[in-house]
Short mmCIF file of C-alpha atoms and ligand atoms in Angstrom, two decimals:
data_model
loop_
_atom_site.label_atom_id
_atom_site.label_comp_id
_atom_site.label_asym_id
_atom_site.label_seq_id
_atom_site.Cartn_x
_atom_site.Cartn_y
_atom_site.Cartn_z
CA UNK A 10 -1.63 83.63 -77.23
CA UNK A 11 -0.06 82.47 -74.99
CA UNK A 12 -1.47 78.29 -73.86
CA UNK A 13 -4.95 78.76 -73.68
CA UNK A 14 -6.73 76.71 -71.53
CA UNK A 15 -10.41 76.94 -69.44
CA UNK A 16 -9.21 76.73 -65.81
CA UNK A 17 -9.88 79.58 -64.08
CA UNK A 18 -6.78 79.75 -62.24
CA UNK A 19 -3.97 78.46 -64.97
CA UNK A 20 -1.81 81.63 -65.49
CA UNK A 21 -1.57 82.72 -69.26
CA UNK A 22 2.13 83.97 -69.21
CA UNK A 23 3.74 82.41 -66.13
CA UNK A 24 4.79 78.89 -65.34
CA UNK A 25 2.91 76.22 -63.88
CA UNK A 26 3.24 72.49 -63.59
CA UNK A 27 0.46 70.79 -65.30
CA UNK A 28 -0.59 68.65 -62.21
CA UNK A 29 0.46 68.22 -58.97
CA UNK A 30 2.28 70.19 -56.19
CA UNK A 31 5.15 73.09 -56.72
CA UNK A 32 6.99 74.99 -54.34
CA UNK A 33 10.70 77.06 -55.14
CA UNK A 34 12.45 77.40 -58.31
CA UNK A 35 15.46 75.82 -57.85
CA UNK A 36 18.52 74.70 -60.01
CA UNK A 37 17.86 77.38 -62.91
CA UNK A 38 20.60 77.55 -65.29
CA UNK A 39 21.26 78.99 -69.26
CA UNK A 40 22.63 76.79 -71.62
CA UNK A 41 23.04 76.64 -75.02
CA UNK A 42 20.61 79.19 -75.38
CA UNK A 43 17.85 77.75 -73.44
CA UNK A 44 16.78 78.65 -69.98
CA UNK A 45 16.30 76.02 -67.85
CA UNK A 46 14.09 76.18 -64.54
CA UNK A 47 14.16 72.87 -62.07
CA UNK A 48 11.52 73.46 -59.20
CA UNK A 49 10.75 71.56 -55.86
CA UNK A 50 7.73 69.08 -57.01
CA UNK A 51 5.62 66.57 -55.63
CA UNK A 52 4.15 65.04 -58.61
CA UNK A 53 1.54 62.65 -56.88
CA UNK A 54 0.01 65.40 -54.54
CA UNK A 55 -1.36 68.93 -54.66
CA UNK A 56 0.31 69.67 -51.18
CA UNK A 57 4.28 69.74 -50.17
CA UNK A 58 5.56 65.95 -49.94
CA UNK A 59 8.19 64.00 -50.95
CA UNK A 60 10.49 66.56 -53.32
CA UNK A 61 11.83 65.86 -56.97
CA UNK A 62 13.19 68.24 -59.15
CA UNK A 63 10.71 68.82 -61.80
CA UNK A 64 12.00 70.50 -64.55
CA UNK A 65 10.55 73.22 -67.75
CA UNK A 66 12.41 74.95 -70.55
CA UNK A 67 12.69 78.22 -72.15
CA UNK A 68 14.16 80.37 -74.93
CA UNK A 69 12.45 83.69 -73.76
CA UNK A 70 11.57 83.08 -70.17
CA UNK A 71 7.78 83.08 -70.56
CA UNK A 72 6.68 80.44 -72.96
CA UNK A 73 7.92 77.39 -71.11
CA UNK A 74 7.45 73.86 -71.69
CA UNK A 75 7.18 70.92 -68.90
CA UNK A 76 9.95 68.29 -69.16
CA UNK A 77 9.97 64.86 -67.30
CA UNK A 78 11.24 64.87 -64.06
CA UNK A 79 15.11 65.25 -63.53
CA UNK A 80 15.65 64.37 -59.70
CA UNK A 81 14.00 61.68 -57.58
CA UNK A 82 14.47 60.92 -54.19
CA UNK A 83 16.66 57.86 -53.15
CA UNK A 84 18.14 56.13 -50.26
CA UNK A 85 19.65 58.94 -49.29
CA UNK A 86 16.62 61.21 -48.74
CA UNK A 87 14.33 63.47 -50.85
CA UNK A 88 15.54 66.19 -53.30
CA UNK A 89 14.80 69.96 -51.87
CA UNK A 90 16.19 73.09 -53.00
CA UNK A 91 19.40 73.57 -54.15
CA UNK A 92 21.50 75.18 -58.27
CA UNK A 93 22.55 74.05 -60.98
CA UNK A 94 25.95 75.36 -62.64
CA UNK A 95 27.94 74.34 -66.12
CA UNK A 96 31.30 73.26 -65.35
CA UNK A 97 33.03 74.78 -68.35
CA UNK A 98 36.49 73.75 -66.98
CA UNK A 99 35.58 70.37 -66.01
CA UNK A 100 36.28 70.70 -62.33
CA UNK A 101 34.65 68.18 -61.21
CA UNK A 102 35.73 65.66 -63.91
CA UNK A 103 32.14 64.59 -65.29
CA UNK A 104 32.66 65.80 -68.52
CA UNK A 105 33.22 68.79 -70.02
CA UNK A 106 30.31 71.41 -70.34
CA UNK A 107 28.64 69.04 -67.71
CA UNK A 108 25.39 70.53 -66.19
CA UNK A 109 25.81 69.77 -62.21
CA UNK A 110 23.38 70.10 -59.96
CA UNK A 111 24.03 70.71 -56.09
CA UNK A 112 20.76 70.04 -53.89
CA UNK A 113 19.99 69.15 -50.11
CA UNK A 114 18.94 65.24 -49.80
CA UNK A 115 16.12 65.28 -46.65
CA UNK A 116 15.94 62.25 -45.21
CA UNK A 117 12.89 61.75 -43.29
CA UNK A 118 13.35 58.41 -41.40
CA UNK A 119 16.48 60.35 -39.70
CA UNK A 120 14.66 63.02 -38.67
CA UNK A 121 11.90 60.76 -37.17
CA UNK A 122 14.74 58.88 -35.44
CA UNK A 123 15.60 62.16 -33.48
CA UNK A 124 18.83 62.85 -35.43
CA UNK A 125 19.78 66.20 -36.09
CA UNK A 126 21.63 65.18 -39.14
CA UNK A 127 18.45 64.43 -41.82
CA UNK A 128 19.92 67.12 -44.02
CA UNK A 129 22.93 67.14 -46.59
CA UNK A 130 24.47 68.20 -49.34
CA UNK A 131 24.51 65.95 -52.68
CA UNK A 132 25.38 66.63 -56.19
CA UNK A 133 24.60 64.79 -59.80
CA UNK A 134 25.00 65.48 -63.18
CA UNK A 135 23.91 65.61 -66.81
CA UNK A 136 25.91 65.39 -69.79
CA UNK A 137 22.79 66.25 -72.42
CA UNK A 138 21.38 69.59 -70.90
CA UNK A 139 19.58 68.73 -68.47
CA UNK A 140 17.67 65.62 -70.12
CA UNK A 141 19.21 62.29 -68.21
CA UNK A 142 20.85 62.95 -64.74
CA UNK A 143 23.26 60.82 -62.57
CA UNK A 144 23.66 61.12 -58.82
CA UNK A 145 27.59 61.04 -57.65
CA UNK A 146 28.81 57.92 -56.06
CA UNK A 147 30.47 60.33 -53.26
CA UNK A 148 26.66 61.61 -52.20
CA UNK A 149 26.84 63.51 -49.88
CA UNK A 150 29.80 66.23 -50.53
CA UNK A 151 28.58 68.20 -47.44
CA UNK A 152 27.68 66.03 -44.24
CA UNK A 153 25.67 67.66 -41.77
CA UNK A 154 27.64 69.01 -38.69
CA UNK A 155 24.51 68.53 -36.40
CA UNK A 156 22.23 71.42 -37.82
CA UNK A 157 18.52 70.88 -38.28
CA UNK A 158 18.12 73.31 -40.63
CA UNK A 159 21.55 72.90 -43.16
CA UNK A 160 20.19 73.47 -47.10
CA UNK A 161 19.86 75.04 -50.37
CA UNK A 162 22.93 75.15 -51.99
CA UNK A 163 23.90 78.09 -54.20
CA UNK A 164 26.91 77.19 -55.97
CA UNK A 165 28.78 79.58 -58.13
CA UNK A 166 32.02 79.97 -59.70
CA UNK A 167 34.77 82.57 -57.96
CA UNK A 168 36.68 83.59 -60.61
CA UNK A 169 39.74 85.57 -59.04
CA UNK A 170 40.69 82.27 -57.34
CA UNK A 171 39.46 79.86 -59.22
CA UNK A 172 37.17 78.33 -57.00
CA UNK A 173 33.26 77.04 -56.27
CA UNK A 174 31.45 79.16 -53.68
CA UNK A 175 28.55 77.50 -51.86
CA UNK A 176 25.86 79.85 -50.14
CA UNK A 177 24.12 77.92 -47.82
CA UNK A 178 21.37 78.40 -45.57
CA UNK A 179 21.98 76.85 -41.75
CA UNK A 180 19.41 77.94 -39.47
CA UNK A 181 19.50 81.35 -38.53
CA UNK A 182 22.72 82.35 -40.96
CA UNK A 183 24.77 81.57 -43.74
CA UNK A 184 27.93 79.43 -44.19
CA UNK A 185 30.25 79.73 -46.92
CA UNK A 186 32.32 76.85 -48.25
CA UNK A 187 35.00 76.62 -50.95
CA UNK A 188 35.80 74.21 -53.65
CA UNK A 189 37.75 73.33 -56.63
CA UNK A 190 35.88 70.00 -57.55
CA UNK A 191 32.41 70.10 -56.80
CA UNK A 192 32.94 67.28 -54.52
CA UNK A 193 35.11 68.71 -51.46
CA UNK A 194 34.35 71.36 -49.40
CA UNK A 195 35.60 73.69 -47.00
CA UNK A 196 33.50 75.77 -44.82
CA UNK A 197 35.14 79.51 -44.90
CA UNK A 198 33.13 81.81 -43.01
CA UNK A 199 29.55 82.80 -41.88
CA UNK A 200 27.19 85.62 -42.17
CA UNK A 201 24.51 86.73 -40.32
CA UNK A 202 23.57 86.52 -37.09
CA UNK A 203 22.51 90.06 -36.10
CA UNK A 204 21.70 90.87 -39.19
CA UNK A 205 18.91 91.47 -40.87
CA UNK A 206 15.57 89.74 -40.60
CA UNK A 207 15.06 86.55 -38.30
CA UNK A 208 11.48 86.13 -38.14
CA UNK A 209 11.78 82.47 -38.94
CA UNK A 210 14.05 79.99 -40.51
CA UNK A 211 16.83 81.13 -43.22
CA UNK A 212 16.50 79.62 -46.50
CA UNK A 213 17.31 79.66 -50.23
CA UNK A 214 20.07 82.06 -50.73
CA UNK A 215 21.90 83.26 -53.45
CA UNK A 216 25.40 85.77 -53.59
CA UNK A 217 26.12 87.44 -56.71
CA UNK A 218 27.89 90.58 -58.02
CA UNK A 219 26.06 93.33 -59.92
CA UNK A 220 27.63 96.65 -61.42
CA UNK A 221 26.69 100.36 -59.85
CA UNK A 222 28.52 102.68 -62.11
CA UNK A 223 31.27 100.24 -62.61
CA UNK A 224 31.54 99.30 -58.96
CA UNK A 225 31.47 95.95 -58.20
CA UNK A 226 28.88 95.12 -55.46
CA UNK A 227 27.68 92.41 -53.68
CA UNK A 228 24.62 90.75 -52.96
CA UNK A 229 23.53 88.47 -50.90
CA UNK A 230 19.72 87.06 -51.04
CA UNK A 231 18.33 85.53 -48.17
CA UNK A 232 14.95 84.02 -48.07
CA UNK A 233 13.01 83.74 -44.89
CA UNK A 234 10.43 82.50 -43.77
CA UNK A 235 8.05 83.32 -41.80
CA UNK A 236 9.02 86.85 -41.27
CA UNK A 237 8.37 89.07 -44.39
CA UNK A 238 6.92 92.44 -44.53
CA UNK A 239 3.32 91.47 -45.32
CA UNK A 240 3.36 88.51 -43.37
CA UNK A 241 4.89 84.85 -43.91
CA UNK A 242 7.76 83.95 -46.22
CA UNK A 243 9.68 86.49 -48.22
CA UNK A 244 13.12 87.50 -49.67
CA UNK A 245 15.39 89.83 -47.77
CA UNK A 246 18.68 91.12 -49.15
CA UNK A 247 22.05 92.60 -48.26
CA UNK A 248 24.62 94.14 -50.21
CA UNK A 249 28.42 94.59 -49.30
CA UNK A 250 31.50 92.80 -50.16
CA UNK A 251 32.90 88.83 -51.01
CA UNK A 252 36.34 88.66 -50.92
CA UNK A 253 36.08 84.65 -51.93
CA UNK A 254 36.27 84.06 -47.98
CA UNK A 255 33.58 86.45 -46.15
CA UNK A 256 31.28 88.77 -46.60
CA UNK A 257 30.70 92.31 -45.34
CA UNK A 258 27.19 93.99 -45.12
CA UNK A 259 27.18 97.55 -46.23
CA UNK A 260 24.67 97.83 -43.24
CA UNK A 261 22.47 96.27 -40.90
CA UNK A 262 19.22 97.31 -42.61
CA UNK A 263 16.22 94.95 -43.55
CA UNK A 264 15.97 95.21 -47.29
CA UNK A 265 13.24 93.54 -49.22
CA UNK A 266 13.41 92.53 -52.83
CA UNK A 267 9.62 92.43 -53.31
CA UNK A 268 7.00 93.34 -50.28
CA UNK A 269 4.56 91.79 -51.47
CA UNK A 270 3.20 88.64 -49.81
CA UNK A 271 3.59 85.94 -52.83
CA UNK A 272 7.36 86.02 -53.84
CA UNK A 273 9.35 83.50 -51.89
CA UNK A 274 12.48 81.26 -52.34
CA UNK A 275 13.42 83.65 -55.39
CA UNK A 276 17.12 83.01 -56.75
CA UNK A 277 19.33 83.95 -59.91
CA UNK A 278 20.00 82.03 -62.44
CA UNK A 279 23.81 80.94 -63.14
CA UNK A 280 25.61 81.14 -66.83
CA UNK A 281 24.06 84.42 -67.80
CA UNK A 282 26.93 86.73 -67.26
CA UNK A 283 26.83 89.78 -66.03
CA UNK A 284 22.99 89.64 -66.12
CA UNK A 285 21.38 88.63 -62.90
CA UNK A 286 17.81 86.66 -63.79
CA UNK A 287 15.75 86.41 -61.11
CA UNK A 288 12.51 83.79 -60.26
CA UNK A 289 10.26 83.26 -56.85
CA UNK A 290 7.91 81.06 -56.53
CA UNK A 291 4.60 83.03 -56.22
CA UNK A 292 2.88 81.59 -53.43
CA UNK A 293 3.19 82.40 -49.57
CA UNK A 294 3.76 79.07 -47.00
CA UNK A 295 1.04 80.72 -44.90
CA UNK A 296 -1.45 79.25 -47.62
CA UNK A 297 0.29 77.95 -50.53
CA UNK A 298 -1.63 74.34 -49.48
CA UNK A 299 -4.47 75.71 -49.36
CA UNK A 300 -5.45 78.14 -52.36
CA UNK A 301 -8.33 77.14 -54.92
CA UNK A 302 -6.19 75.54 -57.45
CA UNK A 303 -7.56 71.94 -58.71
CA UNK A 304 -5.32 69.89 -60.65
CA UNK A 305 -1.78 71.96 -59.58
CA UNK A 306 -1.01 74.43 -57.15
CA UNK A 307 1.30 77.46 -57.49
CA UNK A 308 3.15 79.52 -60.25
CA UNK A 309 6.42 80.74 -60.50
CA UNK A 310 6.74 85.03 -60.72
CA UNK A 311 7.61 87.11 -63.74
CA UNK A 312 11.43 86.34 -64.01
CA UNK A 313 12.97 89.89 -63.30
CA UNK A 314 16.11 91.00 -64.58
CA UNK A 315 18.08 92.68 -61.25
CA UNK A 316 20.05 95.79 -61.37
CA UNK A 317 21.38 98.34 -58.36
CA UNK A 318 20.63 101.93 -57.85
CA UNK A 319 21.86 104.28 -54.94
CA UNK A 320 19.51 105.93 -52.76
CA UNK A 321 20.05 107.74 -49.36
CA UNK A 322 23.26 106.44 -49.17
CA UNK A 323 22.26 102.65 -50.02
CA UNK A 324 22.09 100.33 -52.28
CA UNK A 325 18.89 98.91 -53.27
CA UNK A 326 17.85 96.42 -55.71
CA UNK A 327 15.65 97.21 -58.58
CA UNK A 328 13.31 94.51 -60.01
CA UNK A 329 12.22 94.96 -64.12
CA UNK A 330 10.25 91.86 -65.55
CA UNK A 331 12.32 90.85 -68.64
CA UNK A 332 12.05 92.14 -71.69
CA UNK A 333 11.12 89.14 -73.13
CA UNK A 334 7.07 90.80 -71.66
CA UNK A 335 7.23 93.82 -73.55
CA UNK A 336 8.20 91.94 -76.75
CA UNK A 337 5.13 89.73 -76.54
CA UNK A 338 2.90 91.22 -78.87
CA UNK A 339 -0.88 91.96 -77.79
CA UNK A 340 -3.86 94.38 -78.88
CA UNK A 341 -2.29 97.89 -77.26
CA UNK A 342 -4.46 100.73 -76.33
CA UNK A 343 -2.39 104.29 -75.29
CA UNK A 344 -4.04 107.09 -73.67
CA UNK A 345 -3.04 110.46 -72.89
CA UNK A 346 -3.16 113.12 -70.57
CA UNK A 347 -6.07 111.95 -68.60
CA UNK A 348 -6.77 114.31 -65.85
CA UNK A 349 -9.12 112.50 -63.20
CA UNK A 350 -11.31 113.99 -60.76
CA UNK A 351 -12.95 111.26 -58.92
CA UNK A 352 -13.47 108.13 -60.75
CA UNK A 353 -12.16 107.54 -64.53
CA UNK A 354 -13.59 104.30 -65.70
CA UNK A 355 -11.04 102.92 -68.86
CA UNK A 356 -12.94 99.73 -69.09
CA UNK A 357 -14.74 100.53 -72.53
CA UNK A 358 -11.81 102.19 -73.83
CA UNK A 359 -9.26 99.65 -73.18
CA UNK A 360 -11.30 96.70 -74.01
CA UNK A 361 -9.03 94.20 -71.10
CA UNK A 362 -12.17 92.14 -71.36
CA UNK A 363 -9.93 88.84 -70.63
CA UNK A 364 -7.93 90.45 -67.48
CA UNK A 365 -5.00 89.61 -68.75
CA UNK A 366 -3.00 92.47 -69.57
CA UNK A 367 0.32 94.91 -69.07
CA UNK A 368 -0.34 98.12 -67.68
CA UNK A 369 2.08 101.04 -68.18
CA UNK A 370 1.25 104.38 -66.09
CA UNK A 371 2.83 108.04 -65.50
CA UNK A 372 1.35 109.77 -63.06
CA UNK A 373 2.24 113.35 -62.23
CA UNK A 374 2.83 114.62 -58.89
CA UNK A 375 -0.07 111.99 -57.47
CA UNK A 376 -1.53 112.54 -53.78
CA UNK A 377 -3.21 109.55 -53.54
CA UNK A 378 -4.87 107.32 -56.68
CA UNK A 379 -5.93 103.28 -57.19
CA UNK A 380 -6.21 101.54 -60.13
CA UNK A 381 -9.25 99.40 -59.46
CA UNK A 382 -9.79 95.98 -61.19
CA UNK A 383 -12.64 94.61 -60.93
CA UNK A 384 -15.66 92.49 -62.08
CA UNK A 385 -19.62 92.07 -61.99
CA UNK A 386 -19.49 89.17 -59.61
CA UNK A 387 -18.20 92.23 -57.07
CA UNK A 388 -14.84 91.31 -57.02
CA UNK A 389 -12.24 94.12 -56.45
CA UNK A 390 -8.41 94.51 -56.50
CA UNK A 391 -6.59 97.80 -56.10
CA UNK A 392 -3.08 98.60 -56.63
CA UNK A 393 -2.48 102.34 -55.40
CA UNK A 394 -0.01 104.53 -54.19
CA UNK A 395 -0.49 107.15 -51.01
CA UNK A 396 1.64 109.94 -50.49
CA UNK A 397 0.62 110.93 -47.13
CA UNK A 398 2.19 107.59 -46.15
CA UNK A 399 4.72 107.56 -49.20
CA UNK A 400 3.40 103.85 -49.58
CA UNK A 401 2.42 101.77 -52.53
CA UNK A 402 -0.49 98.98 -52.04
CA UNK A 403 -2.10 96.26 -53.04
CA UNK A 404 -6.05 95.51 -51.60
CA UNK A 405 -7.03 92.18 -51.79
CA UNK A 406 -9.41 92.19 -49.25
CA UNK A 407 -12.58 91.86 -51.79
CA UNK A 408 -10.30 89.87 -55.05
CA UNK A 409 -12.98 86.71 -54.84
CA UNK A 410 -12.20 83.68 -53.03
CA UNK A 411 -10.29 84.66 -49.73
CA UNK A 412 -11.64 81.98 -46.78
CA UNK A 413 -9.63 79.48 -47.54
CA UNK A 414 -7.31 81.12 -44.85
CA UNK A 415 -7.13 83.77 -42.62
CA UNK A 416 -4.40 85.07 -43.79
CA UNK A 417 -5.19 85.88 -47.03
CA UNK A 418 -7.30 88.28 -47.48
CA UNK A 419 -5.35 91.96 -46.49
CA UNK A 420 -4.07 95.22 -47.42
CA UNK A 421 -0.42 94.88 -47.71
CA UNK A 422 2.10 97.78 -48.48
CA UNK A 423 5.43 98.94 -49.58
CA UNK A 424 7.59 101.82 -49.35
CA UNK A 425 8.15 104.19 -51.98
CA UNK A 426 11.97 104.62 -52.54
CA UNK A 427 12.43 106.55 -55.15
CA UNK A 428 12.95 110.91 -55.01
CA UNK A 429 11.55 112.62 -57.86
CA UNK A 430 7.61 113.12 -58.12
CA UNK A 431 6.70 111.69 -61.61
CA UNK A 432 5.32 108.24 -60.68
CA UNK A 433 5.66 105.24 -63.53
CA UNK A 434 4.02 102.34 -62.45
CA UNK A 435 4.25 99.26 -64.57
CA UNK A 436 1.30 95.87 -63.64
CA UNK A 437 1.43 92.65 -65.04
CA UNK A 438 -2.18 91.15 -64.55
CA UNK A 439 -2.60 87.31 -65.27
CA UNK A 440 -5.21 85.24 -64.45
CA UNK A 441 -4.84 84.66 -60.65
CA UNK A 442 -1.78 87.53 -60.25
CA UNK A 443 -0.57 90.94 -59.67
CA UNK A 444 2.62 92.27 -60.08
CA UNK A 445 3.53 95.82 -59.29
CA UNK A 446 6.81 97.25 -60.49
CA UNK A 447 7.19 100.88 -59.60
CA UNK A 448 9.70 103.36 -60.01
CA UNK A 449 11.47 100.97 -62.19
CA UNK A 450 11.33 98.48 -60.16
CA UNK A 451 12.34 99.70 -57.12
CA UNK A 452 9.39 98.85 -55.49
CA UNK A 453 8.09 95.71 -56.44
CA UNK A 454 4.84 93.58 -55.00
CA UNK A 455 3.82 90.33 -55.76
CA UNK A 456 0.25 89.43 -54.85
CA UNK A 457 -1.71 86.09 -55.96
CA UNK A 458 -5.86 86.29 -56.56
CA UNK A 459 -8.54 84.19 -57.02
CA UNK A 460 -11.38 85.79 -58.27
CA UNK A 461 -15.06 84.67 -59.57
CA UNK A 462 -14.23 85.60 -63.14
CA UNK A 463 -12.12 87.74 -64.84
CA UNK A 464 -11.63 91.15 -63.68
CA UNK A 465 -12.21 92.89 -66.70
CA UNK A 466 -13.46 96.12 -65.53
CA UNK A 467 -10.49 98.90 -65.30
CA UNK A 468 -10.74 102.27 -63.37
CA UNK A 469 -8.44 104.81 -61.64
CA UNK A 470 -9.57 106.41 -58.27
CA UNK A 471 -8.30 109.55 -56.72
CA UNK A 472 -9.32 111.66 -54.00
CA UNK A 473 -7.31 114.39 -54.94
CA UNK A 474 -8.36 117.05 -57.44
CA UNK A 475 -7.44 117.20 -60.98
CA UNK A 476 -5.26 114.10 -60.82
CA UNK A 477 -2.70 114.21 -64.08
CA UNK A 478 -2.13 111.27 -65.87
CA UNK A 479 0.46 111.72 -68.61
CA UNK A 480 0.10 108.31 -70.22
CA UNK A 481 -1.93 104.71 -69.24
CA UNK A 482 -0.71 101.50 -71.67
CA UNK A 483 -2.52 98.68 -71.78
CA UNK A 484 -1.64 95.65 -73.40
CA UNK A 485 -3.35 92.32 -73.41
CA UNK A 486 -1.68 89.26 -72.68
CA UNK A 487 -3.89 86.71 -72.89
C1 FRU B 514 11.77 76.91 -48.68
C2 FRU B 514 11.77 75.44 -48.50
C3 FRU B 514 13.22 75.00 -48.58
C4 FRU B 514 13.27 73.44 -48.92
C5 FRU B 514 12.45 73.59 -49.94
C6 FRU B 514 11.86 72.11 -49.67
O1 FRU B 514 9.84 77.38 -49.93
O2 FRU B 514 11.89 75.15 -47.27
O3 FRU B 514 14.26 75.69 -47.72
O4 FRU B 514 14.91 73.47 -49.85
O5 FRU B 514 11.33 74.75 -49.60
O6 FRU B 514 10.81 71.45 -50.35
#
C-alpha cells in the first residue's frame, strides 16, 4: 500500500502537496540517488497566488516525501517556473556539486505599474542537496528586454562547447541563451514564429537530445496555453537539430506529447544522463482552480520515460510510465484469450474494488472496443479505440462531478500512430485520474476525473463480432 488516506480524490501513486495550490512541476533534478521535484506552489490558498517553489523527494519516482518550501518570494518578485542543474565543474563558483536553480521572478508591482519588464531570470544555489537555498546577490541574471511573457528558463549543459544553454519561453517563440558560469548570459538565437501551435502563449520549454538507432535527435518541448488538441493547456514538441547556437525543426507539423486534457507544463529531469524522465502537471488551466478537491489542488502525472520512434518519416516521442510503476507489488489477475461479443464484465474476476489499478491489454485486430469503468452511482469513464477514425478516446462525460466547469465534461480523442493491427494498451487508474499509454506510449492521454465513489466495475464493450483479447492483466495499486 502507498500512503493511504480517506480523502476521496487524494491520489495514491501520484504526488500531491499536503495542502495548498500546486501547478507546474519545475526544477526537477536527480542527485545522489534522489529525485528532486520542485513545483509551483501557493501554500496559503487552494488557488493560484504568490508563487513559491515547493519541494518533494523520491528514490523511485513513485513514493514522494514533501519537504519544506525551497524558494520564497523576495523583493524581486515571486518564484515562477524554471529548472535546476548540478554544477559538477563549479562553473558558477558557488561550490563543487552545487545545486543551482534558475527561475523566473515575477514582479506584480511592476506589472501593476504598467511596465512590460515584470518577468526576469534569477538564480539560487544549495550546497546541501536542496535542503537550504541562497539567492545569488547579482540577481536578476537576465533582465527583461521588454517582453511581457519572458519566463520558465530550462538550463542544460552543452558538453561539446562546455557551456550552459538556457531555453526560455518568450511570448510566442523560444529564445536560446548561453553562459559559461550561469551568471552571465548572451542571446544565441530564437525559434518558433511560424512553427507549431500558437493558440496561446508559449511556456515551460525544454531542450534535450534523444537517440534513435544511434543517431542523435534534438527534442524541443514547448508548452502552450491555451490551444491544446482537446482544449486548454497542452504540451507540444518539435524534433530537429541543435548545434549549440540554434535549433532547427525537422518539420513544421505540430506534435503533442500527451493528447489528453490534463497533462501540462511537462518537462524533464536534469542530471539523469541519457535517460529522459518527464513529468507534467495533471490539470488544465481551463478549470484547475475550481476542481472539487478541498485542502489542496492538483497532482503531478505519472513520471514517464521518453524515447523516439520513427513513423511515416517523422520522429515521434513515445512516453512510458517509469519502471517503478511496473515494479509495484499488488494483487494481480491475468485473463487470457477472451472473446467478447457485446460486453464482457470483468468486475467479479478482477476484483479491483478500490478502483486504483494498472491494466494492460492486448487486442487482436480490433474494430472497436472500450474499457468501461463504472460504479453503482451511475458514474462511468470509457477508454477506447475506434478503427473507423483510427483514434483512441477517453470519454468522461458522465464521470461523476463535472459541473464545476463547462469545459470539463467531454469525450477527448487522440490519433493512433502505430501501424500494426495488434493494440497494446496500458492504463493507470488512480482515485482521480486515468492515464492511457497506447502502443507503448506512442499515443498518450491523461484525464482527471471526480467520481462519486470508486470506479470498481470493469467491462470491455465492443460493437464488433468476436473481439479477440489476447490478454488482460490487472494489478491493484492501492
Ligand atoms: C505555466 C505557468 C508558467 C509560469 C507558472 C506560474 O503553467 O504559467 O509559465 O512560470 O505557470 O505559476
